[in-house]
Amino acid sequence: MKKQQLHLKAPDNWVNDPNGFIYYKGYYHLFYQYFPYGPRWGTMHWGHAVSRDLVSWEHKELALFPTRWEDRNGCFSGSAIEEEGKLYLTYTGVRYEVVNPEDPHTCLNEQFESAQLMISSEDGFRFDNQDGKEVIIPPMLDARIGHRTHTRDPKIWRGKDAWYIILGSTVDEKYGETLFYRSKDLHHWEYVSRAFKGPDYGWMWECPDYFETAGGKVLLISAMGLLKNGEKEKNQSICFTVEFEEETCRLEIPDKYQFLDYGLDLYAPQTNLDAEGRRVLTAWVRMPKPTEEGWIGMFCAPRVVEVENGHIFFRMHPNIRAACSEEITEVSQASEDGYMAVFSLKEGESVNLGGFRIWREGNHIRTDRRSVFPAFEGAHLVSETPELKNGCRLEVLVDENLIEIYINNGEYVISNAVYGLKKEITGDISGEIRLYTTENRDKD
């Protein structure tokens, strides 16, 4: 299988959430939710891809697949850490109580239970799925702590004197919450505390991620049922600057949040540290239909997360920018991995990227993808940033199925899945549009 650059895409069939994102023994490992039997959601396995530089990716063999009572119907989302040279994966195992008689890969009326499991590897590539799994947090039997069905997606990290896990859950399926657990040895875990906001912030919080940056502490959640505007993707990833006290796991969440990405296609983000210690994020790009090649689902380019004056920036990773090193004069000269366009917009100016329109309206960037996206009821077609404060310079990564617009070095980002994009660019702007692409891999 060919290596993929800039954007990691499904090897075939279906992918969704990124899992176990980590830099380990000289490789970036990105595991992911994978259904290997068709381009649809189903019994989850963990696919696996690796990279030396976050730019060029290679798919490897399956990492996790169902083998136990607790994960018999899927190895769902989780995360990774390193301890004493070993790689540990934590994940949610699902067991259906009532299997759909028409489809063994789904259950009826969400009748299932969830547990949290762990597995380790000496090299990051080989996992003992038969005998190497252990349950570290069993299904929630006490509804005062968490939900038996909807508690999932463990994100693990090392604190000052212990290991910590944050889990996503729900309070009576009315509003989302996070649960915190602590362990001294990675095998025995105790519940510490919970945090929630109320029904205006979604009924269930998936894929929580807590971390610290030099400029502030951040909570990422994927809130189910957040949007009430009739658009198809009611579930959205949002982020807060927060206060967190490790000893008690007391989390203070403000009322105000940002969207992870204002294209509203990204979901289930996960972060970790790169080789230089930067906080790096990737996320699943939701796609409404398979490509002509028969795959569906991909991941955005890695982004550096930083906080400045209470605002969360998602910046293009410097390795991605550096990979677009070859300047070109026309889109037709771009490599198969796509290209980067760099330009600034004044009020009323616009650029059209093969059918995807970007324009400035006041101190906002707006986009319109209706010419390069399937029409269906509730489709999100037009995106807009909040008011910009740092100018209007754009760096745009263009792939045949994904456009990522980094505005003012990550002040805001708009990312949109696209189909049928033309290989052309036109602009009604006073400034210059500069184009860059990756080196042609056929030269190697």
Short mmCIF file of C-alpha atoms in Angstrom, two decimals:
data_model
loop_
_atom_site.label_atom_id
_atom_site.label_comp_id
_atom_site.label_asym_id
_atom_site.label_seq_id
_atom_site.Cartn_x
_atom_site.Cartn_y
_atom_site.Cartn_z
CA MET A 1 0.00 0.00 0.00
CA LYS A 2 1.31 3.47 -0.92
CA LYS A 3 2.30 5.86 1.82
CA GLN A 4 -0.06 8.77 2.33
CA GLN A 5 1.18 12.32 2.87
CA LEU A 6 -0.43 15.31 4.61
CA HIS A 7 -3.74 13.50 5.23
CA LEU A 8 -4.13 9.96 6.53
CA LYS A 9 -7.11 8.27 4.86
CA ALA A 10 -8.90 4.98 5.41
CA PRO A 11 -6.95 2.05 3.95
CA ASP A 12 -10.33 0.77 2.72
CA ASN A 13 -13.90 0.50 4.01
CA TRP A 14 -14.66 2.65 7.09
CA VAL A 15 -12.67 4.61 9.71
CA ASN A 16 -13.71 7.06 12.41
CA ASP A 17 -12.18 8.24 15.73
CA PRO A 18 -8.39 8.54 16.08
CA ASN A 19 -7.12 6.45 19.01
CA GLY A 20 -3.85 5.89 20.84
CA PHE A 21 -2.09 8.89 19.27
CA ILE A 22 1.47 8.82 20.64
CA TYR A 23 5.15 9.31 19.81
CA TYR A 24 6.86 6.06 20.81
CA LYS A 25 10.29 4.62 19.99
CA GLY A 26 10.89 6.93 17.03
CA TYR A 27 7.45 6.58 15.44
CA TYR A 28 4.20 8.48 15.67
CA HIS A 29 1.52 5.85 16.15
CA LEU A 30 -2.05 6.63 15.22
CA PHE A 31 -4.58 3.90 15.89
CA TYR A 32 -8.15 4.41 14.72
CA GLN A 33 -11.66 3.00 14.79
CA TYR A 34 -11.92 0.65 11.82
CA PHE A 35 -14.62 -1.55 10.35
CA PRO A 36 -12.78 -3.84 7.92
CA TYR A 37 -15.82 -5.47 6.30
CA GLY A 38 -17.42 -2.60 4.41
CA PRO A 39 -17.68 1.21 4.03
CA ARG A 40 -20.06 1.56 6.98
CA TRP A 41 -20.06 1.71 10.77
CA GLY A 42 -20.01 -1.68 12.52
CA THR A 43 -18.10 -3.87 14.99
CA MET A 44 -15.05 -1.80 15.79
CA HIS A 45 -11.45 -2.91 15.49
CA TRP A 46 -8.34 -0.76 15.90
CA GLY A 47 -6.50 -0.02 12.67
CA HIS A 48 -2.93 1.23 12.93
CA ALA A 49 -0.74 3.68 11.00
CA VAL A 50 2.75 5.00 11.72
CA SER A 51 4.83 7.99 10.68
CA ARG A 52 8.33 9.27 11.35
CA ASP A 53 7.38 12.92 10.87
CA LEU A 54 3.56 13.36 11.07
CA VAL A 55 3.57 13.93 7.31
CA SER A 56 4.10 10.58 5.58
CA TRP A 57 1.94 7.73 6.94
CA GLU A 58 1.92 3.98 6.39
CA HIS A 59 -0.90 1.63 7.41
CA LYS A 60 0.13 -1.45 9.39
CA GLU A 61 -1.67 -4.61 10.51
CA LEU A 62 -4.74 -4.58 12.76
CA ALA A 63 -3.85 -3.79 16.36
CA LEU A 64 -7.01 -4.69 18.31
CA PHE A 65 -10.02 -6.85 17.59
CA PRO A 66 -12.80 -8.41 19.73
CA THR A 67 -11.73 -11.48 21.72
CA ARG A 68 -13.27 -11.14 25.20
CA TRP A 69 -16.73 -11.13 26.73
CA GLU A 70 -16.30 -7.43 27.56
CA ASP A 71 -15.30 -6.38 24.02
CA ARG A 72 -17.09 -9.06 22.01
CA ASN A 73 -18.98 -6.41 20.00
CA GLY A 74 -16.22 -3.92 19.52
CA CYS A 75 -12.97 -2.34 20.65
CA PHE A 76 -14.02 1.28 20.83
CA SER A 77 -12.10 4.50 21.36
CA GLY A 78 -9.22 5.03 23.76
CA SER A 79 -5.68 6.32 24.15
CA ALA A 80 -2.04 5.38 24.73
CA ILE A 81 0.82 5.99 27.14
CA GLU A 82 4.38 4.73 27.56
CA GLU A 83 5.69 3.29 30.82
CA GLU A 84 9.08 1.62 31.31
CA GLY A 85 9.50 1.17 27.58
CA LYS A 86 6.15 -0.52 27.00
CA LEU A 87 3.21 0.92 25.10
CA TYR A 88 -0.14 0.68 26.90
CA LEU A 89 -3.49 1.12 25.17
CA THR A 90 -6.70 1.83 27.08
CA TYR A 91 -10.01 1.45 25.27
CA THR A 92 -13.73 0.88 25.69
CA GLY A 93 -14.99 -2.64 25.17
CA VAL A 94 -18.65 -3.07 24.21
CA ARG A 95 -20.94 -6.05 24.75
CA TYR A 96 -24.36 -6.10 23.13
CA GLU A 97 -27.18 -7.40 25.29
CA VAL A 98 -29.64 -7.57 22.37
CA VAL A 99 -28.09 -8.07 18.94
CA ASN A 100 -29.97 -6.77 15.92
CA PRO A 101 -31.26 -9.93 14.16
CA GLU A 102 -30.97 -8.14 10.82
CA ASP A 103 -27.37 -7.05 11.37
CA PRO A 104 -24.98 -8.74 13.84
CA HIS A 105 -22.75 -5.64 13.84
CA THR A 106 -25.37 -3.48 15.60
CA CYS A 107 -27.65 -3.82 18.61
CA LEU A 108 -31.30 -2.95 19.22
CA ASN A 109 -32.27 0.25 21.03
CA GLU A 110 -28.78 0.85 22.43
CA GLN A 111 -29.01 -2.19 24.68
CA PHE A 112 -25.33 -2.70 25.50
CA GLU A 113 -22.84 -2.23 28.31
CA SER A 114 -19.37 -0.70 28.27
CA ALA A 115 -16.18 -1.49 30.16
CA GLN A 116 -12.68 0.00 30.05
CA LEU A 117 -9.82 -2.32 29.13
CA MET A 118 -6.04 -2.19 28.79
CA ILE A 119 -3.50 -4.03 26.64
CA SER A 120 0.25 -3.53 26.27
CA SER A 121 3.00 -4.08 23.71
CA GLU A 122 6.77 -4.28 23.90
CA ASP A 123 7.28 -2.66 20.49
CA GLY A 124 4.04 -0.82 19.61
CA PHE A 125 3.24 -3.21 16.75
CA ARG A 126 2.40 -6.57 18.31
CA PHE A 127 -0.52 -6.96 20.73
CA ASP A 128 -1.70 -10.16 22.39
CA ASN A 129 -5.43 -9.92 21.72
CA GLN A 130 -6.07 -13.43 23.02
CA ASP A 131 -4.50 -13.28 26.48
CA GLY A 132 -3.14 -9.76 26.95
CA LYS A 133 -6.29 -7.79 27.77
CA GLU A 134 -7.46 -6.81 31.25
CA VAL A 135 -10.52 -4.93 32.49
CA ILE A 136 -9.41 -1.88 34.47
CA ILE A 137 -12.80 -0.18 34.98
CA PRO A 138 -15.83 -2.52 34.82
CA PRO A 139 -19.30 -1.51 33.62
CA MET A 140 -20.88 1.19 35.79
CA LEU A 141 -23.33 -0.45 38.18
CA ASP A 142 -23.79 2.63 40.36
CA ALA A 143 -25.70 5.25 38.35
CA ARG A 144 -24.52 7.92 40.79
CA ILE A 145 -21.03 7.65 39.28
CA GLY A 146 -21.56 6.93 35.60
CA HIS A 147 -23.83 5.43 32.96
CA ARG A 148 -23.67 1.68 32.38
CA THR A 149 -24.13 2.03 28.61
CA HIS A 150 -22.77 5.47 27.81
CA THR A 151 -19.43 5.66 29.60
CA ARG A 152 -16.50 5.46 27.24
CA ASP A 153 -13.35 6.76 25.53
CA PRO A 154 -10.64 6.72 28.25
CA LYS A 155 -7.90 9.33 27.81
CA ILE A 156 -4.92 8.50 30.02
CA TRP A 157 -2.04 10.69 31.18
CA ARG A 158 0.69 10.82 33.79
CA GLY A 159 0.21 13.33 36.60
CA LYS A 160 2.69 14.44 39.24
CA ASP A 161 2.50 11.26 41.31
CA ALA A 162 -0.07 8.98 39.64
CA TRP A 163 -1.81 8.00 36.43
CA TYR A 164 -5.14 9.59 35.54
CA ILE A 165 -7.99 8.71 33.19
CA ILE A 166 -10.78 10.99 32.05
CA LEU A 167 -13.92 9.26 30.72
CA GLY A 168 -16.92 10.61 28.86
CA SER A 169 -20.37 9.81 30.27
CA THR A 170 -23.91 11.12 30.73
CA VAL A 171 -26.20 11.97 33.62
CA ASP A 172 -29.46 10.11 32.96
CA GLU A 173 -29.00 10.73 29.21
CA LYS A 174 -29.88 14.39 29.89
CA TYR A 175 -26.48 16.08 29.94
CA GLY A 176 -22.88 15.06 29.48
CA GLU A 177 -20.21 14.67 32.13
CA THR A 178 -16.59 13.67 32.60
CA LEU A 179 -15.38 11.11 35.16
CA PHE A 180 -11.87 11.06 36.64
CA TYR A 181 -9.99 7.98 37.86
CA ARG A 182 -6.55 7.62 39.45
CA SER A 183 -4.04 4.75 39.63
CA LYS A 184 -0.58 4.20 41.08
CA ASP A 185 0.21 1.12 39.00
CA LEU A 186 -1.95 1.26 35.81
CA HIS A 187 -3.89 -1.82 36.91
CA HIS A 188 -5.95 -0.72 39.93
CA TRP A 189 -8.09 2.36 39.42
CA GLU A 190 -10.19 4.40 41.85
CA TYR A 191 -12.94 6.88 41.04
CA VAL A 192 -12.08 10.43 42.14
CA SER A 193 -14.61 12.96 40.83
CA ARG A 194 -16.89 14.15 38.04
CA ALA A 195 -17.65 17.42 36.20
CA PHE A 196 -20.59 18.56 34.09
CA LYS A 197 -22.32 21.69 32.74
CA GLY A 198 -25.97 20.94 32.02
CA PRO A 199 -28.36 20.22 29.14
CA ASP A 200 -27.24 23.16 26.96
CA TYR A 201 -23.93 21.39 26.35
CA GLY A 202 -25.12 18.09 24.89
CA TRP A 203 -26.66 14.96 26.40
CA MET A 204 -23.46 12.86 26.26
CA TRP A 205 -19.76 13.83 26.24
CA GLU A 206 -17.61 11.59 24.06
CA CYS A 207 -13.84 11.52 23.60
CA PRO A 208 -12.85 13.88 26.44
CA ASP A 209 -9.27 15.11 26.47
CA TYR A 210 -7.71 17.23 29.22
CA PHE A 211 -4.22 18.72 28.88
CA GLU A 212 -2.06 21.69 29.81
CA THR A 213 -0.29 24.18 27.55
CA ALA A 214 2.08 27.01 28.41
CA GLY A 215 -0.80 29.47 28.05
CA GLY A 216 -3.52 27.57 29.86
CA LYS A 217 -5.39 24.33 30.54
CA VAL A 218 -7.77 22.89 27.98
CA LEU A 219 -10.72 20.50 27.94
CA LEU A 220 -11.86 18.99 24.64
CA ILE A 221 -15.17 17.16 24.43
CA SER A 222 -17.34 15.82 21.63
CA ALA A 223 -20.84 16.76 22.74
CA MET A 224 -23.70 14.64 21.40
CA GLY A 225 -26.87 16.55 20.58
CA LEU A 226 -25.20 19.95 20.96
CA LEU A 227 -26.66 21.66 17.88
CA LYS A 228 -30.39 22.30 17.70
CA ASN A 229 -30.51 23.96 14.25
CA GLY A 230 -31.73 20.96 12.25
CA GLU A 231 -28.40 20.21 10.58
CA LYS A 232 -27.42 16.58 10.30
CA GLU A 233 -24.35 16.70 12.55
CA LYS A 234 -25.88 17.59 15.91
CA ASN A 235 -22.80 16.13 17.61
CA GLN A 236 -19.92 18.61 17.72
CA SER A 237 -16.44 18.87 19.20
CA ILE A 238 -15.91 21.89 21.42
CA CYS A 239 -13.14 23.16 23.69
CA PHE A 240 -12.86 25.20 26.86
CA THR A 241 -10.06 26.88 28.76
CA VAL A 242 -10.47 25.41 32.24
CA GLU A 243 -9.04 25.20 35.74
CA PHE A 244 -8.06 21.77 37.06
CA GLU A 245 -6.80 20.69 40.48
CA GLU A 246 -5.00 17.37 40.16
CA GLU A 247 -5.17 16.26 43.81
CA THR A 248 -8.98 16.37 43.89
CA CYS A 249 -9.58 16.23 40.10
CA ARG A 250 -11.80 19.27 40.53
CA LEU A 251 -12.52 20.66 37.06
CA GLU A 252 -13.96 24.15 36.60
CA ILE A 253 -15.56 24.56 33.17
CA PRO A 254 -16.63 28.04 32.02
CA ASP A 255 -19.83 28.76 30.11
CA LYS A 256 -18.04 29.96 26.98
CA TYR A 257 -16.56 27.50 24.48
CA GLN A 258 -15.02 27.42 21.02
CA PHE A 259 -15.76 24.92 18.29
CA LEU A 260 -12.77 22.73 17.56
CA ASP A 261 -13.19 23.64 13.90
CA TYR A 262 -15.72 25.95 12.28
CA GLY A 263 -16.30 23.69 9.28
CA LEU A 264 -18.19 21.44 11.74
CA ASP A 265 -16.99 18.26 9.99
CA LEU A 266 -14.31 17.29 12.50
CA TYR A 267 -15.12 15.06 15.47
CA ALA A 268 -13.51 12.96 18.20
CA PRO A 269 -10.16 14.81 18.40
CA GLN A 270 -7.23 13.40 20.32
CA THR A 271 -3.97 15.03 21.38
CA ASN A 272 -0.54 14.01 22.56
CA LEU A 273 2.99 15.42 22.60
CA ASP A 274 5.22 15.35 19.53
CA ALA A 275 8.95 14.68 19.59
CA GLU A 276 9.64 18.34 20.46
CA GLY A 277 7.07 18.46 23.27
CA ARG A 278 4.38 20.38 21.38
CA ARG A 279 0.74 19.50 22.06
CA VAL A 280 -0.49 18.04 18.75
CA LEU A 281 -4.05 17.20 17.73
CA THR A 282 -5.74 15.21 15.00
CA ALA A 283 -9.43 14.44 14.45
CA TRP A 284 -11.80 12.37 12.34
CA VAL A 285 -13.19 14.01 9.20
CA ARG A 286 -16.84 12.98 8.86
CA MET A 287 -17.82 12.15 5.27
CA PRO A 288 -21.40 11.57 4.06
CA LYS A 289 -20.61 8.90 1.47
CA PRO A 290 -17.76 6.66 0.28
CA THR A 291 -15.33 7.86 -2.35
CA GLU A 292 -15.23 6.26 -5.81
CA GLU A 293 -12.43 4.03 -4.48
CA GLY A 294 -14.82 2.66 -1.85
CA TRP A 295 -13.41 4.09 1.39
CA ILE A 296 -14.95 6.56 3.81
CA GLY A 297 -13.32 8.53 6.62
CA MET A 298 -9.98 10.28 7.04
CA PHE A 299 -8.08 12.49 9.47
CA CYS A 300 -7.19 16.15 9.43
CA ALA A 301 -3.55 17.18 9.27
CA PRO A 302 -1.87 17.33 12.71
CA ARG A 303 -2.28 20.68 14.47
CA VAL A 304 -0.37 22.33 17.31
CA VAL A 305 -2.64 23.47 20.15
CA GLU A 306 -1.67 26.63 22.01
CA VAL A 307 -3.50 29.06 24.29
CA GLU A 308 -2.94 32.81 24.10
CA ASN A 309 -4.89 35.31 26.20
CA GLY A 310 -7.61 32.76 26.86
CA HIS A 311 -8.08 31.86 23.17
CA ILE A 312 -7.26 28.37 21.88
CA PHE A 313 -5.25 28.33 18.64
CA PHE A 314 -5.02 25.31 16.34
CA ARG A 315 -1.94 25.93 14.20
CA MET A 316 -0.70 24.02 11.17
CA HIS A 317 2.06 21.72 12.40
CA PRO A 318 5.46 23.02 11.18
CA ASN A 319 6.25 19.62 9.63
CA ILE A 320 3.16 19.91 7.44
CA ARG A 321 4.06 23.43 6.34
CA ALA A 322 7.65 22.37 5.62
CA ALA A 323 6.46 19.38 3.58
CA CYS A 324 4.78 21.78 1.14
CA SER A 325 8.20 22.90 -0.03
CA GLU A 326 7.90 23.00 -3.81
CA GLU A 327 6.44 26.22 -5.20
CA ILE A 328 4.21 25.81 -8.26
CA THR A 329 2.35 28.22 -10.54
CA GLU A 330 -0.72 26.11 -11.35
CA VAL A 331 -2.84 23.57 -9.47
CA SER A 332 -2.25 21.06 -12.28
CA GLN A 333 1.40 20.88 -11.16
CA ALA A 334 0.45 19.68 -7.64
CA SER A 335 1.43 16.22 -6.43
CA GLU A 336 -1.17 13.54 -5.76
CA ASP A 337 -1.20 14.65 -2.12
CA GLY A 338 -2.62 18.06 -3.00
CA TYR A 339 -1.29 21.55 -2.42
CA MET A 340 -1.17 24.54 -0.09
CA ALA A 341 -2.46 27.98 -1.12
CA VAL A 342 -1.33 31.06 0.80
CA PHE A 343 -3.04 34.44 0.47
CA SER A 344 -4.70 37.30 2.33
CA LEU A 345 -8.22 38.63 1.86
CA LYS A 346 -9.52 42.17 2.10
CA GLU A 347 -13.18 43.01 2.65
CA GLY A 348 -15.33 41.54 -0.14
CA GLU A 349 -12.50 39.57 -1.78
CA SER A 350 -12.92 35.87 -2.60
CA VAL A 351 -11.08 32.81 -3.88
CA ASN A 352 -12.59 29.75 -5.58
CA LEU A 353 -10.74 26.47 -5.14
CA GLY A 354 -12.16 24.23 -7.84
CA GLY A 355 -15.77 24.85 -6.74
CA PHE A 356 -15.14 25.60 -3.05
CA ARG A 357 -15.60 29.31 -2.39
CA ILE A 358 -13.85 31.31 0.35
CA TRP A 359 -14.56 34.98 1.00
CA ARG A 360 -14.20 37.72 3.57
CA GLU A 361 -17.27 39.45 4.92
CA GLY A 362 -16.37 42.06 7.51
CA ASN A 363 -13.91 40.49 9.92
CA HIS A 364 -15.22 37.00 9.24
CA ILE A 365 -14.21 34.27 6.80
CA ARG A 366 -17.04 32.42 5.13
CA THR A 367 -17.01 29.33 2.91
CA ASP A 368 -19.51 27.66 0.57
CA ARG A 369 -19.11 24.05 -0.57
CA ARG A 370 -22.53 23.40 -2.12
CA SER A 371 -20.94 22.85 -5.58
CA VAL A 372 -18.61 20.13 -4.27
CA PHE A 373 -20.70 18.31 -1.66
CA PRO A 374 -23.68 15.94 -1.87
CA ALA A 375 -27.05 17.58 -1.35
CA PHE A 376 -29.12 16.02 1.42
CA GLU A 377 -31.52 17.28 4.05
CA GLY A 378 -29.72 19.06 6.85
CA ALA A 379 -26.33 19.17 5.09
CA HIS A 380 -23.96 21.82 6.48
CA LEU A 381 -22.91 23.77 3.39
CA VAL A 382 -21.89 27.28 4.48
CA SER A 383 -19.40 27.93 7.31
CA GLU A 384 -18.31 31.09 9.09
CA THR A 385 -15.71 32.03 11.69
CA PRO A 386 -16.33 34.29 14.66
CA GLU A 387 -14.92 37.81 14.36
CA LEU A 388 -11.20 37.80 13.57
CA LYS A 389 -8.74 39.84 15.63
CA ASN A 390 -5.39 39.15 13.98
CA GLY A 391 -5.87 40.13 10.33
CA CYS A 392 -6.92 37.84 7.48
CA ARG A 393 -4.04 35.68 6.26
CA LEU A 394 -4.97 32.19 5.09
CA GLU A 395 -2.99 29.00 4.62
CA VAL A 396 -5.18 26.44 2.86
CA LEU A 397 -4.42 22.72 2.51
CA VAL A 398 -6.31 21.34 -0.48
CA ASP A 399 -6.88 17.62 -0.97
CA GLU A 400 -9.36 16.01 -3.35
CA ASN A 401 -11.57 15.13 -0.36
CA LEU A 402 -10.62 17.71 2.30
CA ILE A 403 -9.95 21.46 2.48
CA GLU A 404 -8.41 22.92 5.66
CA ILE A 405 -8.29 26.70 6.05
CA TYR A 406 -5.91 27.97 8.76
CA ILE A 407 -6.73 31.61 9.44
CA ASN A 408 -4.14 33.89 11.07
CA ASN A 409 -1.89 31.00 12.06
CA GLY A 410 -4.66 29.04 13.74
CA GLU A 411 -6.81 31.76 15.28
CA TYR A 412 -9.63 29.75 13.71
CA VAL A 413 -9.76 26.82 11.29
CA ILE A 414 -12.45 25.77 8.82
CA SER A 415 -12.17 22.19 7.52
CA ASN A 416 -14.64 20.66 5.08
CA ALA A 417 -14.98 17.33 3.33
CA VAL A 418 -15.47 17.75 -0.44
CA TYR A 419 -16.19 15.63 -3.51
CA GLY A 420 -15.51 16.31 -7.18
CA LEU A 421 -13.18 19.24 -6.61
CA LYS A 422 -11.80 20.68 -9.87
CA LYS A 423 -8.05 21.16 -10.29
CA GLU A 424 -8.16 24.91 -10.65
CA ILE A 425 -8.06 28.08 -8.59
CA THR A 426 -9.43 31.52 -9.36
CA GLY A 427 -9.46 34.64 -7.23
CA ASP A 428 -10.91 38.11 -7.13
CA ILE A 429 -8.23 39.53 -4.83
CA SER A 430 -5.70 42.36 -4.94
CA GLY A 431 -2.86 40.33 -3.45
CA GLU A 432 -0.89 37.31 -4.60
CA ILE A 433 -1.93 33.66 -4.30
CA ARG A 434 1.11 31.48 -3.76
CA LEU A 435 0.90 27.73 -4.34
CA TYR A 436 3.06 24.97 -2.86
CA THR A 437 3.03 21.19 -3.08
CA THR A 438 4.89 18.20 -1.70
CA GLU A 439 7.82 16.74 -3.55
CA ASN A 440 6.84 14.18 -6.17
CA ARG A 441 7.16 10.77 -4.51
CA ASP A 442 7.77 9.15 -7.91
CA LYS A 443 11.24 10.70 -7.78
CA ASP A 444 12.22 8.46 -4.85
#
